[in-house]
């Protein structure tokens, strides 16, 4: 990666590296984690590269280009790196507010699990997001019980509050269904390849077709500041339970098998063979839904209005008046900044005056309660603008 620089501005004790320019438009940071050195390189407009070196006693060793999972950030005008135990925080210089904080996970539980599954050394990227997202809601239940009906009632009444996680499926679209709205209708081989590439949070074979929730489907809803709703089967709910995504799990039960059959037939969207298959699967799904311990709540969908009211109660929405939305906090990093670390606080010194007020030249980024992570987003970041170190970090004015 070009010739070695004469000066590497890395504070090894602190695990911070303010980055250095190798040649015009190409930047690098070095971060030492245990006996490994991670070199993260970025050339303007291109995705980041990562290689590591297992250090011997002389601080030397063989270089390996690492497989990077997740969405790779695009480099702009340099970056800094800060080591946080099992991951490296990357601050992109001069980047847009929603693109300036990234994490390269090197030894998190997700990365360790992926190394085991793939049998190779990997690292994983996730984008950092200020603040927290509301817990997604997973809704499961047998085919024809009324999941779609209840979800669409919720989205119609609270359009700015909820967003639907659009699943991928290999089944054919029904008459009124739109690609990208109800499902991403896809070919089996394409979906299988994407599953292998780690793009799915969960997937399952249901009624003879492949269904799955992509990481992006959930994150896009959360990025828009909405609470994500997932309509997935019991196997999918089990996988989400086991994943790093914290969610609320609701199972919808029919009042009787006869009523379920009637709803399925009256809907008229399936062939006789498909109806029979769905009814055969329903019994087992209901048993699992009730007894598996996956679900936090069970709702009976007898009378639709009653069930909908109960669903709203579970979501804390009965008698709810929508409050005006406050703008999410954003952070804009100027090109020239330096980073240092004090416990769980990252201090970002803004060298050029990219800030509104000249005196507000320090940003404190709190990374004490990170949530989520690769292969999605890392949330729970908080920041404050502080006037100067001598103020003892007492500024808490939103930036
Ligand atoms: N695991 C999983 N199941 C899904 C997903 N999307 C839909 N499903 C489930 O697949 C089943 C069949 O869905 P669909 O073909 O739309 O038929 P319907 O439930 O009869 O309307 C339902 O139980 C859905 O909850 C997904 O992304 N993952
Ligand atoms: N509580 C209810 N009472 C009567 N019919 C219902 C009720 N809930 C839903 N339905 C109807 O049952 C059919 C199946 O509902 P749907 O929402 O498509 O189920 P799912 O998404 O669980 O497969 C639809 O025709 C819908 O209008």
Short mmCIF file of C-alpha atoms and ligand atoms in Angstrom, two decimals:
data_model
loop_
_atom_site.label_atom_id
_atom_site.label_comp_id
_atom_site.label_asym_id
_atom_site.label_seq_id
_atom_site.Cartn_x
_atom_site.Cartn_y
_atom_site.Cartn_z
CA UNK A 1 0.00 0.00 0.00
CA UNK A 2 2.62 2.57 -1.07
CA UNK A 3 5.80 3.52 0.74
CA UNK A 4 5.99 3.59 4.52
CA UNK A 5 5.52 7.01 6.07
CA UNK A 6 8.29 8.34 8.26
CA UNK A 7 5.86 9.35 11.00
CA UNK A 8 2.87 7.34 12.13
CA UNK A 9 0.68 9.49 14.34
CA UNK A 10 -0.60 6.65 16.47
CA UNK A 11 -1.03 6.77 20.18
CA UNK A 12 -0.56 3.09 20.95
CA UNK A 13 -1.40 3.37 24.63
CA UNK A 14 -4.67 5.04 23.83
CA UNK A 15 -5.43 3.02 20.70
CA UNK A 16 -6.10 6.11 18.63
CA UNK A 17 -4.66 6.87 15.22
CA UNK A 18 -5.36 10.16 13.54
CA UNK A 19 -4.49 8.83 10.11
CA UNK A 20 -1.83 9.83 7.65
CA UNK A 21 -1.74 10.54 3.97
CA UNK A 22 0.39 8.08 1.99
CA UNK A 23 0.03 9.94 -1.25
CA UNK A 24 -2.47 12.47 -2.48
CA UNK A 25 -5.98 11.16 -1.75
CA UNK A 26 -4.83 7.90 -0.10
CA UNK A 27 -5.02 7.65 3.66
CA UNK A 28 -4.18 4.96 6.19
CA UNK A 29 -4.56 4.20 9.87
CA UNK A 30 -2.81 1.54 11.93
CA UNK A 31 -4.47 -0.03 14.95
CA UNK A 32 -2.93 -2.69 17.14
CA UNK A 33 -5.32 -5.21 18.69
CA UNK A 34 -3.48 -7.84 20.76
CA UNK A 35 -0.70 -9.21 18.55
CA UNK A 36 -2.30 -7.99 15.33
CA UNK A 37 -1.91 -4.77 13.43
CA UNK A 38 -4.94 -3.70 11.37
CA UNK A 39 -4.19 -1.31 8.54
CA UNK A 40 -7.26 0.43 7.21
CA UNK A 41 -6.72 2.22 3.95
CA UNK A 42 -8.90 4.51 1.96
CA UNK A 43 -8.47 6.14 -1.43
CA UNK A 44 -10.82 9.01 -2.23
CA UNK A 45 -14.10 7.69 -3.70
CA UNK A 46 -13.20 4.02 -3.26
CA UNK A 47 -14.24 1.49 -0.62
CA UNK A 48 -11.91 0.98 2.34
CA UNK A 49 -9.34 -1.79 2.29
CA UNK A 50 -8.31 -3.73 5.39
CA UNK A 51 -5.26 -5.89 5.93
CA UNK A 52 -3.74 -7.29 9.06
CA UNK A 53 -0.36 -8.45 10.20
CA UNK A 54 0.33 -10.92 13.01
CA UNK A 55 3.19 -9.26 14.83
CA UNK A 56 6.22 -11.23 15.97
CA UNK A 57 8.65 -10.14 18.69
CA UNK A 58 10.29 -7.71 16.28
CA UNK A 59 6.98 -6.09 15.40
CA UNK A 60 7.06 -7.70 11.95
CA UNK A 61 4.94 -10.40 10.30
CA UNK A 62 3.11 -11.49 7.18
CA UNK A 63 0.40 -9.26 5.71
CA UNK A 64 -3.05 -10.67 4.94
CA UNK A 65 -5.81 -8.89 2.99
CA UNK A 66 -8.93 -9.49 5.04
CA UNK A 67 -12.39 -10.49 3.85
CA UNK A 68 -14.73 -7.67 4.87
CA UNK A 69 -18.37 -8.50 5.65
CA UNK A 70 -21.18 -5.95 5.56
CA UNK A 71 -21.38 -2.71 3.60
CA UNK A 72 -17.96 -1.11 3.20
CA UNK A 73 -17.69 2.65 3.69
CA UNK A 74 -16.48 4.83 0.84
CA UNK A 75 -13.39 6.85 1.64
CA UNK A 76 -13.38 10.65 1.40
CA UNK A 77 -10.69 12.94 2.71
CA UNK A 78 -8.99 10.78 5.29
CA UNK A 79 -10.10 9.11 8.48
CA UNK A 80 -9.10 8.48 12.06
CA UNK A 81 -9.31 5.22 13.99
CA UNK A 82 -9.96 4.54 17.65
CA UNK A 83 -9.72 1.09 19.21
CA UNK A 84 -12.74 0.12 21.34
CA UNK A 85 -11.97 -3.31 22.82
CA UNK A 86 -13.31 -5.60 20.06
CA UNK A 87 -13.90 -3.10 17.25
CA UNK A 88 -12.30 -0.08 15.65
CA UNK A 89 -14.22 3.18 15.43
CA UNK A 90 -13.57 4.99 12.17
CA UNK A 91 -14.30 8.69 11.83
CA UNK A 92 -14.42 9.76 8.20
CA UNK A 93 -13.22 13.28 7.56
CA UNK A 94 -15.41 15.72 5.66
CA UNK A 95 -18.18 13.13 5.28
CA UNK A 96 -21.94 13.68 5.33
CA UNK A 97 -23.52 13.57 8.82
CA UNK A 98 -25.13 10.16 8.22
CA UNK A 99 -21.91 8.67 6.87
CA UNK A 100 -19.12 9.88 9.15
CA UNK A 101 -19.06 7.18 11.86
CA UNK A 102 -18.26 3.55 11.06
CA UNK A 103 -17.17 0.51 13.01
CA UNK A 104 -14.83 -2.22 11.86
CA UNK A 105 -15.56 -5.22 14.07
CA UNK A 106 -12.48 -7.38 14.56
CA UNK A 107 -13.35 -9.63 17.50
CA UNK A 108 -17.04 -9.18 18.35
CA UNK A 109 -19.31 -12.21 18.92
CA UNK A 110 -20.67 -11.73 15.35
CA UNK A 111 -17.18 -11.77 13.83
CA UNK A 112 -16.13 -14.77 15.90
CA UNK A 113 -19.27 -16.65 14.79
CA UNK A 114 -18.65 -15.77 11.12
CA UNK A 115 -14.99 -16.85 11.35
CA UNK A 116 -16.20 -20.23 12.63
CA UNK A 117 -18.89 -20.63 9.94
CA UNK A 118 -16.69 -19.49 7.05
CA UNK A 119 -13.43 -20.98 8.32
CA UNK A 120 -11.45 -17.86 7.35
CA UNK A 121 -10.31 -14.68 9.03
CA UNK A 122 -12.88 -11.90 8.53
CA UNK A 123 -13.75 -8.45 9.79
CA UNK A 124 -17.19 -6.81 9.56
CA UNK A 125 -18.35 -3.26 8.94
CA UNK A 126 -21.34 -1.51 10.43
CA UNK A 127 -22.43 2.10 10.15
CA UNK A 128 -22.65 4.16 13.36
CA UNK A 129 -25.92 5.92 14.06
CA UNK A 130 -26.59 8.59 16.69
CA UNK A 131 -29.29 7.60 19.19
CA UNK A 132 -31.38 4.46 19.49
CA UNK A 133 -34.08 2.92 17.33
CA UNK A 134 -37.31 1.68 18.87
CA UNK A 135 -37.48 -2.09 19.25
CA UNK A 136 -38.79 -3.71 16.07
CA UNK A 137 -42.05 -5.68 16.37
CA UNK A 138 -42.07 -9.27 15.08
CA UNK A 139 -45.55 -10.53 14.19
CA UNK A 140 -46.08 -14.24 13.49
CA UNK A 141 -49.07 -16.51 13.10
CA UNK A 142 -50.49 -19.06 10.69
CA UNK A 143 -51.36 -18.13 7.14
CA UNK A 144 -54.78 -16.45 6.94
CA UNK A 145 -55.00 -15.48 10.62
CA UNK A 146 -55.01 -11.75 9.80
CA UNK A 147 -51.40 -10.60 10.28
CA UNK A 148 -51.33 -8.57 7.08
CA UNK A 149 -54.73 -7.03 7.86
CA UNK A 150 -53.66 -5.93 11.37
CA UNK A 151 -50.32 -4.57 10.13
CA UNK A 152 -51.94 -2.56 7.38
CA UNK A 153 -54.44 -1.07 9.90
CA UNK A 154 -51.52 -0.03 12.10
CA UNK A 155 -49.59 1.51 9.22
CA UNK A 156 -52.67 3.38 8.00
CA UNK A 157 -53.42 4.86 11.43
CA UNK A 158 -49.79 5.63 12.33
CA UNK A 159 -47.98 6.16 9.01
CA UNK A 160 -45.14 8.20 10.47
CA UNK A 161 -44.53 5.82 13.33
CA UNK A 162 -44.23 2.39 11.71
CA UNK A 163 -42.44 1.02 8.69
CA UNK A 164 -42.76 -2.44 7.19
CA UNK A 165 -39.75 -4.69 6.74
CA UNK A 166 -40.09 -5.78 3.11
CA UNK A 167 -39.03 -9.44 3.00
CA UNK A 168 -37.54 -11.33 0.08
CA UNK A 169 -39.44 -14.35 -1.21
CA UNK A 170 -39.19 -16.88 -4.02
CA UNK A 171 -42.97 -17.30 -4.21
CA UNK A 172 -44.89 -15.74 -7.10
CA UNK A 173 -46.57 -12.36 -6.57
CA UNK A 174 -50.32 -12.35 -5.96
CA UNK A 175 -52.52 -10.14 -8.16
CA UNK A 176 -52.38 -6.93 -6.10
CA UNK A 177 -48.87 -7.39 -4.72
CA UNK A 178 -46.14 -4.99 -5.81
CA UNK A 179 -42.44 -5.84 -6.01
CA UNK A 180 -40.50 -3.84 -3.40
CA UNK A 181 -43.66 -2.94 -1.47
CA UNK A 182 -45.16 -6.22 -0.26
CA UNK A 183 -42.12 -8.37 -0.98
CA UNK A 184 -38.93 -8.32 -2.98
CA UNK A 185 -39.84 -11.13 -5.37
CA UNK A 186 -36.65 -12.93 -6.26
CA UNK A 187 -35.13 -16.00 -7.89
CA UNK A 188 -34.07 -18.87 -5.65
CA UNK A 189 -30.43 -18.93 -6.81
CA UNK A 190 -30.09 -15.15 -6.35
CA UNK A 191 -31.53 -15.30 -2.84
CA UNK A 192 -29.35 -18.27 -1.90
CA UNK A 193 -26.24 -16.37 -3.00
CA UNK A 194 -27.28 -13.32 -0.95
CA UNK A 195 -27.89 -15.54 2.08
CA UNK A 196 -24.34 -16.90 1.68
CA UNK A 197 -23.02 -13.33 1.47
CA UNK A 198 -24.52 -12.65 4.90
CA UNK A 199 -27.15 -10.19 3.71
CA UNK A 200 -30.00 -11.79 5.65
CA UNK A 201 -30.92 -11.41 9.28
CA UNK A 202 -33.00 -14.58 9.03
CA UNK A 203 -34.52 -16.83 6.38
CA UNK A 204 -36.72 -19.92 6.29
CA UNK A 205 -38.46 -22.27 3.92
CA UNK A 206 -42.20 -21.70 4.43
CA UNK A 207 -44.98 -23.58 2.58
CA UNK A 208 -42.39 -24.67 0.01
CA UNK A 209 -40.91 -21.24 -0.73
CA UNK A 210 -37.89 -19.36 0.60
CA UNK A 211 -38.58 -16.23 2.66
CA UNK A 212 -36.08 -13.96 4.38
CA UNK A 213 -35.53 -10.62 6.08
CA UNK A 214 -32.52 -8.74 4.78
CA UNK A 215 -30.47 -6.69 7.20
CA UNK A 216 -31.13 -3.63 5.00
CA UNK A 217 -34.93 -4.14 5.14
CA UNK A 218 -34.93 -3.61 8.90
CA UNK A 219 -32.22 -0.95 9.03
CA UNK A 220 -33.82 1.21 6.34
CA UNK A 221 -36.98 1.52 8.44
CA UNK A 222 -34.99 2.37 11.57
CA UNK A 223 -32.85 4.87 9.64
CA UNK A 224 -36.08 6.65 8.67
CA UNK A 225 -36.81 7.03 12.40
CA UNK A 226 -39.69 4.53 12.30
CA UNK A 227 -40.46 1.41 14.30
CA UNK A 228 -39.98 -1.64 12.13
CA UNK A 229 -42.67 -4.31 11.77
CA UNK A 230 -41.69 -7.79 10.61
CA UNK A 231 -44.32 -10.28 9.38
CA UNK A 232 -42.39 -13.55 9.54
CA UNK A 233 -43.06 -17.19 10.37
CA UNK A 234 -42.20 -18.94 13.65
CA UNK A 235 -38.84 -20.27 12.37
CA UNK A 236 -37.88 -16.72 11.38
CA UNK A 237 -39.02 -15.38 14.76
CA UNK A 238 -36.81 -17.97 16.46
CA UNK A 239 -33.79 -16.85 14.39
CA UNK A 240 -34.44 -13.19 15.19
CA UNK A 241 -34.73 -14.09 18.89
CA UNK A 242 -31.27 -15.67 18.65
CA UNK A 243 -29.80 -12.70 16.74
CA UNK A 244 -28.45 -9.44 18.13
CA UNK A 245 -31.66 -7.63 17.14
CA UNK A 246 -33.71 -6.80 20.23
CA UNK A 247 -37.37 -7.00 19.30
CA UNK A 248 -40.89 -7.46 20.67
CA UNK A 249 -42.48 -10.78 19.61
CA UNK A 250 -46.24 -11.14 19.09
CA UNK A 251 -48.04 -14.29 17.98
CA UNK A 252 -51.51 -14.03 16.39
CA UNK A 253 -53.83 -17.00 16.96
CA UNK A 254 -57.07 -17.80 15.12
CA UNK A 255 -60.25 -18.32 17.21
CA UNK A 256 -60.56 -21.84 15.67
CA UNK A 257 -59.17 -23.95 12.85
CA UNK A 258 -62.54 -23.76 11.07
CA UNK A 259 -62.45 -19.97 11.08
CA UNK A 260 -58.83 -20.01 9.85
CA UNK A 261 -59.81 -22.26 6.94
CA UNK A 262 -62.76 -20.01 6.12
CA UNK A 263 -60.54 -16.88 6.06
CA UNK A 264 -57.95 -18.57 3.87
CA UNK A 265 -60.55 -19.82 1.40
CA UNK A 266 -62.48 -16.51 1.38
CA UNK A 267 -59.27 -14.60 0.66
CA UNK A 268 -59.09 -16.59 -2.55
CA UNK A 269 -55.41 -15.98 -3.22
CA UNK A 270 -54.20 -19.60 -3.07
CA UNK A 271 -54.90 -22.73 -5.08
CA UNK A 272 -56.65 -25.63 -3.32
CA UNK A 273 -53.32 -27.43 -2.98
CA UNK A 274 -51.70 -24.35 -1.40
CA UNK A 275 -54.62 -23.86 0.98
CA UNK A 276 -54.32 -27.47 2.17
CA UNK A 277 -50.55 -27.10 2.65
CA UNK A 278 -51.06 -23.90 4.70
CA UNK A 279 -53.73 -25.56 6.86
CA UNK A 280 -51.49 -28.58 7.47
CA UNK A 281 -48.68 -26.29 8.62
CA UNK A 282 -50.99 -24.10 10.73
CA UNK A 283 -51.51 -26.65 13.52
CA UNK A 284 -47.77 -27.03 14.18
CA UNK A 285 -47.22 -23.27 13.92
CA UNK A 286 -49.91 -22.59 16.52
CA UNK A 287 -48.46 -25.19 18.88
CA UNK A 288 -44.97 -23.70 18.51
CA UNK A 289 -46.28 -20.16 18.80
CA UNK A 290 -47.97 -20.94 22.09
CA UNK A 291 -45.32 -23.11 23.70
CA UNK A 292 -41.88 -22.23 22.33
CA UNK A 293 -41.23 -19.30 24.65
CA UNK A 294 -40.26 -17.19 21.63
CA UNK A 295 -43.24 -14.87 21.92
CA UNK A 296 -43.75 -12.15 24.49
CA UNK A 297 -47.49 -11.88 23.75
CA UNK A 298 -50.26 -13.97 22.18
CA UNK A 299 -53.25 -12.21 20.64
CA UNK A 300 -56.46 -13.95 19.50
CA UNK A 301 -57.85 -12.53 16.30
CA UNK A 302 -61.52 -13.30 16.71
CA UNK A 303 -63.20 -9.93 16.20
CA UNK A 304 -60.85 -7.83 14.11
CA UNK A 305 -61.51 -4.46 15.84
CA UNK A 306 -61.02 -6.00 19.28
CA UNK A 307 -57.77 -7.66 18.26
CA UNK A 308 -56.53 -4.41 16.71
CA UNK A 309 -57.29 -2.50 19.94
CA UNK A 310 -55.36 -5.14 21.92
CA UNK A 311 -52.43 -4.85 19.54
CA UNK A 312 -52.40 -1.07 20.00
CA UNK A 313 -52.44 -1.56 23.78
CA UNK A 314 -49.40 -3.83 23.58
CA UNK A 315 -47.61 -1.18 21.55
CA UNK A 316 -48.61 1.55 24.02
CA UNK A 317 -50.83 3.26 21.46
CA UNK A 318 -54.30 3.25 23.01
CA UNK A 319 -55.39 6.87 23.41
CA UNK A 320 -52.13 7.89 21.79
CA UNK A 321 -51.74 11.38 20.37
CA UNK A 322 -48.87 11.61 17.88
CA UNK A 323 -46.32 14.13 19.21
CA UNK A 324 -44.45 16.45 16.84
CA UNK A 325 -41.25 14.75 15.73
CA UNK A 326 -38.00 16.20 17.01
CA UNK A 327 -35.19 16.29 14.49
CA UNK A 328 -32.59 13.57 15.07
CA UNK A 329 -29.17 14.69 16.25
CA UNK A 330 -26.58 14.88 13.51
CA UNK A 331 -22.85 15.24 13.51
CA UNK A 332 -20.84 16.92 10.83
CA UNK A 333 -17.10 16.36 11.04
CA UNK A 334 -14.84 18.91 9.39
CA UNK A 335 -11.90 17.76 7.29
CA UNK A 336 -9.27 18.50 9.91
CA UNK A 337 -9.89 16.91 13.24
CA UNK A 338 -7.97 14.87 15.73
CA UNK A 339 -9.23 12.17 18.03
CA UNK A 340 -8.30 11.05 21.51
CA UNK A 341 -9.96 8.70 23.95
CA UNK A 342 -10.77 8.95 27.63
CA UNK A 343 -12.51 5.79 28.88
CA UNK A 344 -15.74 5.53 26.87
CA UNK A 345 -15.54 9.10 25.59
CA UNK A 346 -14.00 9.98 22.26
CA UNK A 347 -12.85 13.56 22.13
CA UNK A 348 -12.85 15.01 18.65
CA UNK A 349 -10.90 18.20 18.25
CA UNK A 350 -12.09 20.17 15.24
CA UNK A 351 -9.06 22.01 13.94
CA UNK A 352 -10.61 24.03 11.14
CA UNK A 353 -13.68 26.09 11.93
CA UNK A 354 -16.38 23.91 10.41
CA UNK A 355 -18.60 24.65 13.36
CA UNK A 356 -21.10 27.43 13.78
CA UNK A 357 -19.24 29.04 16.63
CA UNK A 358 -15.48 29.27 16.63
CA UNK A 359 -15.32 28.42 20.36
CA UNK A 360 -17.28 25.17 20.04
CA UNK A 361 -14.32 23.22 18.81
CA UNK A 362 -14.59 19.98 20.74
CA UNK A 363 -17.08 17.20 20.28
CA UNK A 364 -17.44 14.44 22.83
CA UNK A 365 -18.74 11.15 21.45
CA UNK A 366 -20.02 8.72 24.06
CA UNK A 367 -19.62 5.07 23.07
CA UNK A 368 -20.52 3.52 26.43
CA UNK A 369 -23.79 1.91 25.36
CA UNK A 370 -23.46 0.65 21.82
CA UNK A 371 -26.32 -1.46 20.48
CA UNK A 372 -26.65 -3.73 17.45
CA UNK A 373 -23.62 -3.81 15.18
CA UNK A 374 -22.51 -5.78 12.16
CA UNK A 375 -23.99 -6.78 9.80
CA UNK A 376 -26.44 -3.87 10.38
CA UNK A 377 -25.96 -0.58 12.19
CA UNK A 378 -24.27 0.28 15.45
CA UNK A 379 -26.67 2.49 17.38
CA UNK A 380 -26.63 4.12 20.79
CA UNK A 381 -23.99 6.72 19.98
CA UNK A 382 -24.40 10.02 21.76
CA UNK A 383 -22.46 13.24 21.35
CA UNK A 384 -22.20 16.66 22.88
CA UNK A 385 -20.39 19.78 21.79
CA UNK A 386 -18.13 21.14 24.46
CA UNK A 387 -16.41 24.51 24.60
CA UNK A 388 -13.00 23.48 25.80
CA UNK A 389 -11.21 20.92 27.92
CA UNK A 390 -10.95 23.43 30.79
CA UNK A 391 -14.75 23.41 31.06
CA UNK A 392 -14.54 19.87 32.37
CA UNK A 393 -16.85 18.49 29.64
CA UNK A 394 -19.85 20.24 31.12
CA UNK A 395 -21.36 21.39 27.85
CA UNK A 396 -24.43 19.49 26.84
CA UNK A 397 -25.97 21.73 24.27
CA UNK A 398 -27.26 19.72 21.31
CA UNK A 399 -25.15 20.24 18.23
N1 LIG B 1 -39.04 -16.46 8.13
C1 LIG B 1 -39.70 -15.62 7.36
N2 LIG B 1 -41.01 -15.78 7.13
C2 LIG B 1 -41.65 -14.87 6.37
C3 LIG B 1 -40.99 -13.76 5.80
N3 LIG B 1 -41.89 -13.04 5.11
C4 LIG B 1 -43.06 -13.67 5.24
N4 LIG B 1 -42.92 -14.77 5.99
C5 LIG B 1 -43.95 -15.74 6.42
O1 LIG B 1 -44.22 -16.60 5.36
C6 LIG B 1 -45.54 -17.08 5.50
C7 LIG B 1 -46.26 -16.99 4.17
O2 LIG B 1 -46.42 -15.65 3.79
P1 LIG B 1 -47.24 -15.25 2.51
O3 LIG B 1 -46.74 -16.04 1.35
O4 LIG B 1 -47.25 -13.78 2.37
O5 LIG B 1 -48.68 -15.85 2.83
P2 LIG B 1 -49.79 -15.42 3.89
O6 LIG B 1 -49.19 -15.45 5.26
O7 LIG B 1 -50.80 -16.47 3.70
O8 LIG B 1 -50.28 -14.06 3.53
C8 LIG B 1 -46.18 -16.24 6.60
O9 LIG B 1 -46.18 -17.02 7.80
C9 LIG B 1 -45.26 -15.08 6.75
O10 LIG B 1 -45.25 -14.59 8.08
C10 LIG B 1 -39.59 -13.61 6.09
O11 LIG B 1 -38.93 -12.68 5.66
N5 LIG B 1 -39.01 -14.56 6.86
N1 LIG B 2 -60.72 -10.89 12.63
C1 LIG B 2 -61.07 -11.22 11.39
N2 LIG B 2 -62.31 -11.64 11.12
C2 LIG B 2 -62.67 -12.01 9.88
N3 LIG B 2 -61.85 -11.96 8.79
C3 LIG B 2 -60.60 -11.54 9.01
C4 LIG B 2 -60.13 -11.15 10.30
N4 LIG B 2 -58.84 -10.79 10.19
C5 LIG B 2 -58.51 -10.93 8.88
N5 LIG B 2 -59.54 -11.37 8.18
C6 LIG B 2 -59.58 -11.73 6.74
O1 LIG B 2 -58.91 -12.98 6.62
C7 LIG B 2 -58.16 -13.06 5.42
C8 LIG B 2 -56.71 -13.36 5.77
O2 LIG B 2 -56.14 -12.23 6.41
P1 LIG B 2 -54.64 -11.80 6.11
O3 LIG B 2 -54.41 -10.51 6.80
O4 LIG B 2 -54.37 -11.85 4.65
O5 LIG B 2 -53.86 -12.98 6.84
P2 LIG B 2 -52.30 -13.33 6.93
O6 LIG B 2 -51.55 -12.10 6.56
O7 LIG B 2 -52.09 -13.72 8.35
O8 LIG B 2 -52.07 -14.46 6.00
C9 LIG B 2 -58.33 -11.73 4.72
O9 LIG B 2 -59.31 -11.88 3.71
C10 LIG B 2 -58.82 -10.78 5.83
O10 LIG B 2 -59.68 -9.77 5.32
#
